[in-house]
Coordinates of C-alpha atoms in Angstrom, one line a residue:
Chain A
M838 CA 0.0 0.0 0.0
T839 CA 1.3 3.5 -0.8
K840 CA 2.3 5.6 2.1
S841 CA -0.1 8.1 3.6
S842 CA 0.8 11.8 4.0
E843 CA 1.4 11.2 7.7
E844 CA 3.9 8.5 7.1
S845 CA 6.0 10.3 4.5
P846 CA 6.4 14.1 4.2
S847 CA 7.6 13.8 0.6
R848 CA 4.4 11.9 -0.3
R849 CA 2.5 14.8 1.3
T850 CA 4.3 17.3 -0.8
F851 CA 3.7 15.3 -3.9
M852 CA 0.0 15.1 -3.2
M853 CA -0.2 18.8 -2.5
V854 CA 1.6 19.6 -5.8
V855 CA -0.8 17.3 -7.8
I856 CA -3.8 18.9 -6.1
G857 CA -2.5 22.3 -7.0
L858 CA -1.8 21.3 -10.6
I859 CA -5.2 19.7 -11.1
S860 CA -7.0 22.7 -9.7
A861 CA -5.1 25.0 -12.1
V862 CA -5.8 22.7 -15.1
I863 CA -9.6 22.5 -14.3
G864 CA -9.7 26.2 -13.5
V865 CA -8.1 27.2 -16.8
A866 CA -10.1 24.7 -18.8
L867 CA -13.3 26.2 -17.5
A868 CA -12.1 29.8 -17.7
I869 CA -11.3 29.7 -21.4
P870 CA -14.8 29.0 -22.7
I871 CA -16.3 31.3 -20.1
L872 CA -14.0 34.2 -21.1
G873 CA -14.6 33.5 -24.8
E874 CA -18.3 33.5 -24.3
V875 CA -18.4 36.6 -22.2
L876 CA -15.9 38.5 -24.5
S877 CA -17.6 37.2 -27.6
P878 CA -19.5 40.5 -28.3
L879 CA -16.1 42.3 -28.7
F880 CA -15.6 40.4 -31.9
K881 CA -18.9 41.2 -33.5
K882 CA -19.3 44.0 -36.1
R883 CA -22.1 46.5 -35.6
D884 CA -24.9 46.1 -38.2
I885 CA -24.9 49.3 -40.2
V886 CA -28.1 50.0 -42.4
W887 CA -29.7 52.8 -44.3
S888 CA -33.1 54.0 -43.5
K889 CA -35.4 56.4 -45.3
L890 CA -36.1 59.8 -43.6
G891 CA -38.3 61.5 -46.2
K892 CA -38.4 63.5 -49.4
V893 CA -36.1 66.5 -49.8
N894 CA -39.0 68.5 -51.1
D895 CA -41.0 68.1 -47.9
L896 CA -38.0 69.2 -45.9
A897 CA -37.6 72.4 -47.9
N898 CA -40.8 73.8 -46.3
I899 CA -39.6 73.7 -42.7
T900 CA -39.0 77.0 -40.9
P901 CA -35.3 78.0 -40.8
L902 CA -33.5 77.7 -37.4
T903 CA -36.3 75.7 -35.9
P904 CA -35.7 71.9 -35.5
K905 CA -38.1 69.4 -36.8
F906 CA -38.1 66.0 -35.1
I907 CA -38.6 63.2 -37.5
P908 CA -38.4 59.5 -36.5
V909 CA -36.4 56.9 -38.4
Y910 CA -36.4 53.1 -37.9
F911 CA -33.3 51.0 -38.3
R912 CA -33.8 47.3 -38.8
V913 CA -30.5 45.8 -37.4
K914 CA -29.4 42.3 -36.7
E915 CA -28.5 41.8 -33.0
G916 CA -27.7 38.2 -31.8
W917 CA -30.5 35.9 -32.9
T918 CA -33.0 38.7 -33.4
V919 CA -33.7 41.5 -35.9
N920 CA -34.4 44.6 -33.8
T921 CA -36.2 47.8 -34.9
L922 CA -34.3 50.7 -33.4
P923 CA -36.5 53.9 -33.5
R924 CA -34.4 57.0 -33.4
Q925 CA -35.1 60.8 -33.6
V926 CA -33.5 62.9 -36.3
M927 CA -33.6 66.7 -35.6
V928 CA -33.6 68.3 -39.0
V929 CA -32.4 71.9 -38.9
K930 CA -32.3 74.3 -41.9
D931 CA -30.0 77.3 -41.5
I932 CA -30.6 80.7 -43.2
T933 CA -28.6 79.7 -46.2
G934 CA -30.9 76.7 -46.8
K935 CA -28.3 74.1 -45.7
F936 CA -29.7 71.1 -43.8
Y937 CA -28.3 69.5 -40.6
F938 CA -29.4 66.1 -39.4
F939 CA -28.7 66.0 -35.7
S940 CA -29.2 63.2 -33.3
N941 CA -31.3 64.1 -30.3
Q942 CA -28.8 62.4 -28.0
C943 CA -26.8 64.7 -25.8
T944 CA -23.1 64.4 -26.5
H945 CA -22.4 64.3 -22.7
L946 CA -23.9 61.0 -21.7
G947 CA -26.6 60.4 -24.2
C948 CA -29.8 61.7 -22.7
P949 CA -32.6 62.8 -25.0
L950 CA -32.5 66.6 -25.7
H951 CA -35.5 68.9 -25.4
W952 CA -36.0 71.9 -27.7
I953 CA -36.9 74.9 -25.7
P954 CA -38.5 77.4 -28.1
A955 CA -38.5 80.3 -25.6
R956 CA -34.7 80.1 -25.3
Q957 CA -34.0 78.8 -28.8
K958 CA -31.8 76.1 -27.3
F959 CA -31.6 72.3 -26.9
M960 CA -31.5 71.5 -23.2
C961 CA -30.4 68.2 -21.7
P962 CA -32.8 67.1 -18.9
C963 CA -30.2 65.0 -17.2
H964 CA -27.1 67.1 -16.5
G965 CA -27.9 70.5 -17.9
G966 CA -26.1 70.4 -21.2
M967 CA -27.1 73.2 -23.7
F968 CA -26.7 73.5 -27.4
N969 CA -27.8 76.2 -29.8
V970 CA -29.9 75.3 -32.9
L971 CA -26.8 74.6 -35.0
G972 CA -25.5 72.1 -32.4
K973 CA -22.7 74.2 -30.7
V974 CA -22.3 73.7 -27.0
V975 CA -23.4 76.8 -25.2
G976 CA -23.4 75.5 -21.6
G977 CA -23.1 72.5 -19.3
P978 CA -20.8 69.5 -19.4
P979 CA -21.1 68.2 -23.1
P980 CA -17.5 67.9 -24.6
R981 CA -18.4 68.3 -28.3
P982 CA -21.1 69.6 -30.6
L983 CA -24.2 67.6 -31.4
Y984 CA -23.8 64.3 -33.3
V985 CA -24.7 64.4 -37.0
W986 CA -26.2 61.3 -38.6
V987 CA -24.4 59.9 -41.6
H988 CA -26.8 60.8 -44.4
K989 CA -27.1 61.0 -48.2
I990 CA -29.7 62.1 -50.7
E991 CA -30.7 59.7 -53.5
N992 CA -33.4 60.4 -56.1
G993 CA -34.8 63.2 -53.9
T994 CA -35.0 60.9 -50.8
V995 CA -33.0 61.5 -47.6
L996 CA -31.4 58.3 -46.3
I997 CA -29.9 58.1 -42.8
Q998 CA -27.4 55.5 -41.5
N999 CA -27.4 54.4 -37.9
K1000 CA -24.0 56.0 -37.4
F1001 CA -22.7 59.4 -36.5
V1002 CA -20.3 61.6 -38.5
D1003 CA -16.9 62.1 -36.8
N1004 CA -17.5 59.7 -34.0
P1005 CA -14.6 57.2 -33.9
K1006 CA -15.4 55.7 -30.5
E1007 CA -19.0 54.9 -31.6
R1008 CA -20.4 56.8 -28.6
G1009 CA -24.2 57.2 -28.5
V1010 CA -26.3 55.7 -31.4
Chain B
M1138 CA 5.0 37.8 5.8
L1139 CA 2.6 35.0 5.2
K1140 CA 3.1 33.9 8.8
K1141 CA 2.1 37.4 9.9
I1142 CA -1.1 37.3 7.9
Q1143 CA -1.8 33.9 9.3
N1144 CA -1.3 35.2 12.8
W1145 CA -3.5 38.2 12.2
F1146 CA -6.4 35.8 11.3
D1147 CA -5.6 33.3 14.0
E1148 CA -5.7 35.9 16.8
R1149 CA -9.1 37.0 15.7
I1150 CA -11.0 33.9 14.4
G1151 CA -8.6 31.0 14.9
L1152 CA -8.4 30.3 11.2
T1153 CA -5.7 27.7 11.2
E1154 CA -7.5 25.6 13.8
L1155 CA -10.7 25.9 11.7
I1156 CA -8.9 24.8 8.5
N1157 CA -7.2 21.9 10.3
E1158 CA -10.6 20.9 11.7
F1159 CA -12.0 20.7 8.2
N1160 CA -9.0 19.1 6.6
G1161 CA -8.1 16.7 9.2
E1162 CA -11.2 14.6 9.1
R1163 CA -10.3 10.9 9.3
I1164 CA -11.2 8.8 6.3
P1165 CA -11.1 5.0 6.3
R1166 CA -8.0 4.1 4.3
R1167 CA -8.6 0.9 2.3
G1168 CA -11.5 2.0 0.1
G1169 CA -10.2 5.5 -0.7
W1170 CA -11.1 5.4 -4.4
A1171 CA -14.6 4.2 -3.7
Y1172 CA -15.2 7.2 -1.6
T1173 CA -14.4 9.8 -4.3
F1174 CA -17.9 9.8 -5.9
G1175 CA -19.4 12.2 -3.4
S1176 CA -16.7 14.8 -4.0
L1177 CA -16.9 14.2 -7.7
L1178 CA -20.6 15.0 -7.6
A1179 CA -20.0 18.2 -5.6
F1180 CA -17.4 19.1 -8.2
L1181 CA -19.7 18.4 -11.1
F1182 CA -22.4 20.5 -9.5
T1183 CA -20.0 23.4 -9.2
V1184 CA -19.2 23.0 -12.9
Q1185 CA -23.0 23.1 -13.6
V1186 CA -23.5 26.2 -11.6
T1187 CA -20.5 28.0 -13.2
T1188 CA -21.4 27.1 -16.8
G1189 CA -25.1 27.7 -16.1
I1190 CA -24.5 31.3 -14.8
F1191 CA -22.6 32.2 -17.9
L1192 CA -25.1 30.5 -20.3
L1193 CA -27.6 33.0 -18.8
F1194 CA -25.7 35.8 -20.4
Y1195 CA -27.3 34.9 -23.7
Y1196 CA -30.3 32.7 -22.9
V1197 CA -33.9 33.9 -23.2
P1198 CA -36.6 31.6 -21.6
Y1199 CA -39.2 32.6 -24.2
F1200 CA -40.9 29.8 -26.1
P1201 CA -40.1 29.1 -28.9
M1202 CA -37.3 31.7 -29.3
A1203 CA -35.4 30.0 -26.5
R1204 CA -34.3 27.5 -29.2
N1205 CA -32.9 30.4 -31.3
A1206 CA -31.1 31.8 -28.2
T1207 CA -29.6 28.3 -27.6
Y1208 CA -28.7 28.0 -31.3
Y1209 CA -27.0 31.4 -31.1
I1210 CA -24.9 30.4 -28.1
K1211 CA -23.8 27.3 -29.9
H1212 CA -23.1 28.7 -33.3
H1213 CA -22.4 32.4 -32.9
V1214 CA -21.0 33.0 -29.5
F1215 CA -17.2 32.4 -29.3
L1216 CA -16.6 29.1 -27.5
G1217 CA -20.3 29.0 -26.6
N1218 CA -20.5 25.5 -28.1
I1219 CA -18.0 24.3 -25.5
L1220 CA -19.8 26.0 -22.6
L1221 CA -23.1 24.6 -23.7
G1222 CA -21.5 21.1 -24.3
I1223 CA -20.0 21.1 -20.8
H1224 CA -23.3 22.0 -19.3
L1225 CA -25.1 19.2 -21.1
W1226 CA -22.5 16.4 -20.7
A1227 CA -21.7 17.3 -17.1
A1228 CA -25.4 17.0 -16.4
F1229 CA -25.5 13.5 -17.9
T1230 CA -22.3 12.6 -16.1
M1231 CA -23.7 13.9 -12.8
I1232 CA -26.9 11.8 -13.1
F1233 CA -24.8 8.8 -14.1
F1234 CA -22.4 9.2 -11.1
L1235 CA -25.3 9.8 -8.8
L1236 CA -26.5 6.3 -9.7
V1237 CA -23.0 5.0 -9.1
H1238 CA -22.7 6.8 -5.8
M1239 CA -26.1 5.5 -4.6
S1240 CA -25.2 2.0 -5.7
R1241 CA -21.9 2.1 -3.8
V1242 CA -23.7 3.2 -0.7
Y1243 CA -26.4 0.6 -1.2
F1244 CA -24.1 -2.4 -1.7
S1245 CA -21.8 -1.4 1.2
G1246 CA -24.8 -0.9 3.5
A1247 CA -23.6 2.6 4.4
Y1248 CA -27.2 3.8 4.9
K1249 CA -27.7 1.7 8.1
K1250 CA -28.0 3.1 11.6
P1251 CA -26.9 5.8 12.5
R1252 CA -26.8 7.1 8.9
E1253 CA -30.4 6.9 7.9
L1254 CA -30.7 10.7 7.6
Q1255 CA -27.7 10.7 5.4
W1256 CA -29.4 8.5 2.9
I1257 CA -32.7 10.5 3.0
V1258 CA -30.9 13.8 2.4
G1259 CA -29.0 12.0 -0.5
M1260 CA -32.4 10.9 -2.0
V1261 CA -33.6 14.5 -1.8
L1262 CA -30.5 15.6 -3.8
F1263 CA -31.0 12.7 -6.3
S1264 CA -34.7 13.6 -6.9
V1265 CA -33.8 17.3 -7.3
V1266 CA -31.0 16.6 -9.7
V1267 CA -33.2 14.4 -11.9
V1268 CA -35.8 17.2 -12.1
L1269 CA -33.0 19.7 -12.9
G1270 CA -32.1 17.5 -15.8
L1271 CA -35.6 17.3 -17.1
T1272 CA -36.2 21.0 -16.8
G1273 CA -32.9 21.7 -18.5
Y1274 CA -34.1 19.5 -21.4
M1275 CA -37.3 21.6 -21.6
L1276 CA -35.4 24.9 -21.6
I1277 CA -33.6 24.3 -24.9
G1278 CA -37.0 25.2 -26.5
N1279 CA -36.7 22.8 -29.4
E1280 CA -39.3 20.3 -30.6
N1281 CA -38.4 17.7 -28.0
S1282 CA -38.7 20.4 -25.2
W1283 CA -42.2 21.2 -26.3
W1284 CA -43.4 17.6 -26.2
T1285 CA -41.5 16.8 -23.0
I1286 CA -43.3 19.7 -21.3
N1287 CA -46.6 18.4 -22.6
V1288 CA -46.0 14.7 -21.7
L1289 CA -44.7 15.4 -18.2
T1290 CA -47.4 17.9 -17.3
N1291 CA -49.9 15.3 -18.5
V1292 CA -48.2 12.7 -16.4
A1293 CA -48.5 15.0 -13.4
S1294 CA -52.2 15.5 -14.2
H1295 CA -52.8 11.8 -13.3
T1296 CA -51.9 12.4 -9.7
P1297 CA -55.0 11.5 -7.7
I1298 CA -57.2 14.5 -6.6
I1299 CA -54.7 17.3 -7.2
G1300 CA -53.5 16.2 -10.6
G1301 CA -55.6 18.7 -12.6
F1302 CA -54.6 21.6 -10.4
L1303 CA -50.9 20.5 -10.5
R1304 CA -50.8 20.6 -14.3
I1305 CA -52.2 24.2 -14.4
V1306 CA -49.8 25.4 -11.7
V1307 CA -46.8 23.8 -13.4
R1308 CA -47.8 25.2 -16.8
G1309 CA -48.5 28.6 -15.3
G1310 CA -51.8 28.5 -17.1
T1311 CA -54.2 26.2 -18.8
E1312 CA -52.1 25.9 -21.9
T1313 CA -48.4 25.2 -22.5
S1314 CA -47.2 28.7 -23.3
V1315 CA -44.6 31.4 -22.7
L1316 CA -45.6 31.3 -19.0
T1317 CA -44.8 27.6 -18.8
M1318 CA -41.3 28.3 -20.1
Q1319 CA -40.9 31.1 -17.5
H1320 CA -42.0 28.7 -14.7
I1321 CA -39.6 26.0 -15.8
F1322 CA -36.9 28.6 -16.1
A1323 CA -37.4 29.9 -12.6
V1324 CA -37.4 26.3 -11.2
H1325 CA -34.3 25.3 -13.2
V1326 CA -32.1 28.3 -12.4
W1327 CA -33.3 29.4 -8.9
L1328 CA -35.5 27.0 -7.0
L1329 CA -33.8 23.7 -7.5
P1330 CA -30.2 24.9 -7.5
I1331 CA -30.9 26.5 -4.1
V1332 CA -32.4 23.3 -2.8
V1333 CA -29.2 21.5 -3.9
I1334 CA -27.0 24.2 -2.4
L1335 CA -28.8 23.9 0.9
F1336 CA -28.8 20.1 1.0
I1337 CA -25.2 19.5 0.1
P1338 CA -24.0 21.1 3.4
I1339 CA -26.6 19.1 5.3
H1340 CA -25.3 15.9 3.6
L1341 CA -21.7 16.9 4.6
F1342 CA -22.6 17.9 8.1
L1343 CA -24.3 14.5 8.6
I1344 CA -21.1 12.7 7.5
R1345 CA -19.1 14.6 10.1
K1346 CA -21.6 13.7 12.8
T1347 CA -21.9 10.0 12.0
G1348 CA -18.3 9.6 11.0
H1349 CA -16.9 8.2 7.8
Q1350 CA -17.6 4.5 8.3
G1351 CA -16.7 3.2 4.9
M1352 CA -17.2 -0.3 3.6
A1353 CA -17.0 -3.5 5.5
L1354 CA -13.5 -4.2 4.3
E1355 CA -12.3 -1.4 6.6
Y1356 CA -13.0 -3.6 9.6
K1357 CA -11.2 -6.8 8.8
N1358 CA -9.2 -6.6 12.0
S1359 CA -12.1 -5.8 14.3
K1360 CA -13.0 -8.4 16.8
L1361 CA -16.4 -7.0 17.6
P1362 CA -19.6 -8.7 16.2
D1363 CA -21.5 -7.0 13.4
D1364 CA -24.5 -6.0 15.4
D1365 CA -22.3 -4.0 17.9
I1366 CA -22.7 -0.4 16.9
N1367 CA -19.3 0.5 18.2
K1368 CA -17.7 -1.8 15.6
W1369 CA -18.4 0.7 12.8
K1370 CA -16.7 3.6 14.6
H1371 CA -13.2 2.4 14.5
P1372 CA -11.8 1.4 11.0
D1373 CA -8.5 -0.5 11.0
A1374 CA -6.6 2.5 9.4
T1375 CA -7.5 6.0 8.6
V1376 CA -5.9 8.9 6.7
P1377 CA -6.6 12.6 6.9
F1378 CA -9.1 14.0 4.3
F1379 CA -6.5 16.6 3.2
P1380 CA -4.3 15.8 1.4
D1381 CA -4.7 12.0 1.1
Q1382 CA -8.4 11.6 0.3
F1383 CA -8.7 15.0 -1.5
Y1384 CA -5.8 13.9 -3.7
K1385 CA -7.8 11.0 -4.9
D1386 CA -10.9 13.1 -5.3
M1387 CA -9.0 15.5 -7.5
I1388 CA -7.6 12.8 -9.7
I1389 CA -11.1 11.3 -10.3
S1390 CA -12.6 14.8 -10.8
L1391 CA -9.9 15.6 -13.4
A1392 CA -10.4 12.3 -15.2
V1393 CA -14.2 12.8 -15.4
F1394 CA -13.9 16.4 -16.3
A1395 CA -11.5 15.5 -19.1
V1396 CA -14.1 13.1 -20.5
V1397 CA -16.9 15.7 -20.2
Y1398 CA -14.7 18.3 -21.9
I1399 CA -13.8 15.9 -24.8
L1400 CA -17.5 15.0 -25.3
A1401 CA -18.3 18.7 -25.2
V1402 CA -15.7 19.6 -27.8
V1403 CA -16.3 16.6 -30.1
Y1404 CA -20.1 16.1 -29.8
G1405 CA -21.2 19.3 -28.3
A1406 CA -24.9 19.8 -27.5
A1407 CA -27.4 18.8 -30.1
I1408 CA -30.1 21.5 -30.4
G1409 CA -32.5 20.0 -32.9
P1410 CA -35.2 21.7 -34.9
M1411 CA -37.5 24.5 -33.8
Y1412 CA -40.9 23.5 -32.5
R1413 CA -43.2 22.9 -35.5
P1414 CA -46.7 22.4 -34.2
L1415 CA -48.0 21.0 -37.5
A1416 CA -45.1 18.5 -38.2
L1417 CA -46.5 15.1 -39.1
N1418 CA -43.4 13.0 -38.7
F1419 CA -41.8 14.1 -35.5
A1420 CA -41.2 11.4 -32.8
P1421 CA -40.3 13.0 -29.5
E1422 CA -37.7 11.2 -27.4
A1423 CA -36.5 11.5 -23.8
D1424 CA -33.0 11.8 -22.5
W1425 CA -31.3 8.5 -21.6
Y1426 CA -31.9 8.7 -17.9
F1427 CA -35.6 9.0 -18.4
L1428 CA -35.9 6.2 -20.9
A1429 CA -36.6 3.5 -18.2
N1430 CA -39.5 5.6 -16.9
E1431 CA -40.6 6.3 -20.5
E1432 CA -40.7 2.6 -21.2
L1433 CA -42.7 2.0 -18.1
L1434 CA -45.4 4.3 -19.4
K1435 CA -46.2 1.9 -22.2
Y1436 CA -47.1 -1.1 -20.1
F1437 CA -50.3 0.2 -18.4
P1438 CA -53.0 0.8 -21.0
G1439 CA -56.4 2.1 -20.5
H1440 CA -58.3 4.3 -18.1
G1441 CA -58.0 2.0 -15.1
L1442 CA -54.3 1.2 -15.4
I1443 CA -52.7 4.4 -16.5
I1444 CA -52.4 5.6 -12.9
F1445 CA -50.0 2.7 -12.3
S1446 CA -47.4 4.0 -14.7
T1447 CA -47.9 7.7 -14.1
F1448 CA -48.3 7.8 -10.3
L1449 CA -48.3 4.6 -8.4
V1450 CA -45.2 2.8 -9.6
P1451 CA -42.9 5.8 -9.6
T1452 CA -44.2 7.0 -6.3
I1453 CA -44.0 3.7 -4.6
G1454 CA -40.5 3.2 -6.1
F1455 CA -39.3 6.4 -4.7
A1456 CA -41.0 5.9 -1.4
I1457 CA -39.2 2.5 -1.0
L1458 CA -35.9 4.1 -1.9
F1459 CA -36.5 6.9 0.6
A1460 CA -37.4 4.5 3.3
L1461 CA -34.7 2.0 2.5
P1462 CA -32.8 2.4 5.8
F1463 CA -36.0 1.7 7.7
I1464 CA -36.9 -1.4 5.6
D1465 CA -33.5 -3.0 5.7
R1466 CA -32.6 -2.9 9.4
G1467 CA -30.0 -5.7 9.6
H1468 CA -26.6 -4.9 11.0
E1469 CA -24.6 -6.7 8.3
R1470 CA -22.7 -4.4 6.0
S1471 CA -20.7 -6.6 3.6
P1472 CA -22.6 -7.3 0.4
F1473 CA -21.6 -11.0 0.7
K1474 CA -23.2 -11.3 4.1
R1475 CA -26.6 -10.0 3.1
P1476 CA -27.3 -11.8 -0.2
A1477 CA -31.0 -10.8 -0.4
A1478 CA -30.2 -7.1 -0.5
T1479 CA -27.3 -7.6 -2.9
V1480 CA -29.3 -9.7 -5.3
L1481 CA -32.3 -7.4 -5.2
G1482 CA -30.0 -4.4 -5.9
I1483 CA -28.4 -6.1 -8.8
L1484 CA -31.8 -7.2 -10.3
F1485 CA -33.1 -3.6 -9.9
L1486 CA -30.0 -2.2 -11.7
L1487 CA -30.4 -4.8 -14.5
L1488 CA -34.1 -3.9 -14.8
L1489 CA -33.1 -0.3 -15.1
V1490 CA -30.5 -1.0 -17.8
Y1491 CA -33.0 -3.3 -19.6
L1492 CA -35.8 -0.7 -19.6
T1493 CA -33.4 2.0 -20.7
L1494 CA -32.1 -0.1 -23.6
I1495 CA -35.5 -1.0 -24.9
G1496 CA -36.9 2.4 -24.0
G1497 CA -34.4 3.8 -26.6
E1498 CA -36.1 1.8 -29.4
P1499 CA -38.5 3.7 -31.5
K1500 CA -42.0 3.1 -30.1
A1501 CA -44.1 4.2 -33.0
P1502 CA -43.6 4.5 -36.8
A1503 CA -41.6 7.7 -37.4
T1504 CA -43.9 8.7 -40.2
V1505 CA -47.6 8.9 -40.5

């Protein structure tokens, strides 16, 4: 019969080493698939799609320097589902007739902006960020001007992508 | 430095003493490898809890989309197939070794006085783990899950008096629906695991109270007669739990885990098709550990007899198993000195194997 740990100190050491090694092997073998599974979203690409906003002709009639809130719906694949993401586009026409397609998310931490006509400003209800009608920060904590949706005009139709211009870290959306 | 940390804890809570108390438990020496199954089961349960928690990161208990979520884990989540595979194969392995563990205890008479409670607590754990397996099978949300839910809730409905109510409560409504899935989900991930987590410490506490008595072969040198209760308190030789017994536990755990892992990587978990309520050619089948019971359900036809297979035989079977220590009250422990118990046990295991084997045969034409 093999010696017990009490009869032989070297046998005891051997057992302890084997116990330690086996624990490490099992721990690592379990940790690998768990880490892979948990970190799996890091390796997924975001689904980028185009969605119709409306006709350019209809937008031409809006009042200059007054935002018009128009919803868009993005159909994106996420995991095993196809999600519909409803988003607001704040269309602003400046005095030269140029269009801006802003997101209504505050650039601070993403709360939905309110348009306050009396002050002619976008106000953030969460942390007090303020933007003027052309998207410049005029008060509060936001670090950058309003996000602009990636957009294009094809055959008189405005198309919006679920992506912001000049937003390398993909904040918001 | 380490010594200082140790002293800090010792002065306050006597940690070293506590650890020595846990680790120094005396285990009978000769049958070391036969006593590893309990630890193995505790290990497999830990694996199940760990993998289960992380499967929840992606799983949705919403019928029938649960099947899509499972499919997504298997095919689109990085290494998700391995995690899912481990959860499935470790579950199968756990049920298999539960039977091995119970057989070992049965044939070595380890359930006898003063260890009756030990056996009963073990039976509770066994029942709960089987239900965990069945509910897990239902949660995949595939075609088999759907029919398993229906068949088993219908089985429950044959319980006398309360059967109809039982089916509605289990289904969360009058139909098998989204609510049914939610109920099964809550039972599988919260209710039953907590029962297991509560009963494992009771099982261990009872071992410490009654002592590790081991098999009859530990007492070869004892002069005392078998019906002297003191005989079973002093095995010929013992070793400390740590590291001697724990070393063996770890080796067995590693071996079994390696097999589970290989099965998970090579075979993975079969997901099967989405539930198609109108399919004309689908033959539902149960998991292997339920085939014996499944087979039993075929033998009692008709209105008068159906209650035998759905309620009486399983209930009486389980009742006998639960009450085993009170039925078999002899003092003999060696399987060779109590032939009736041994032969009955072997016959029961053979019956189980036979029913499982023929239960796996197709029972009806696969097409209509």
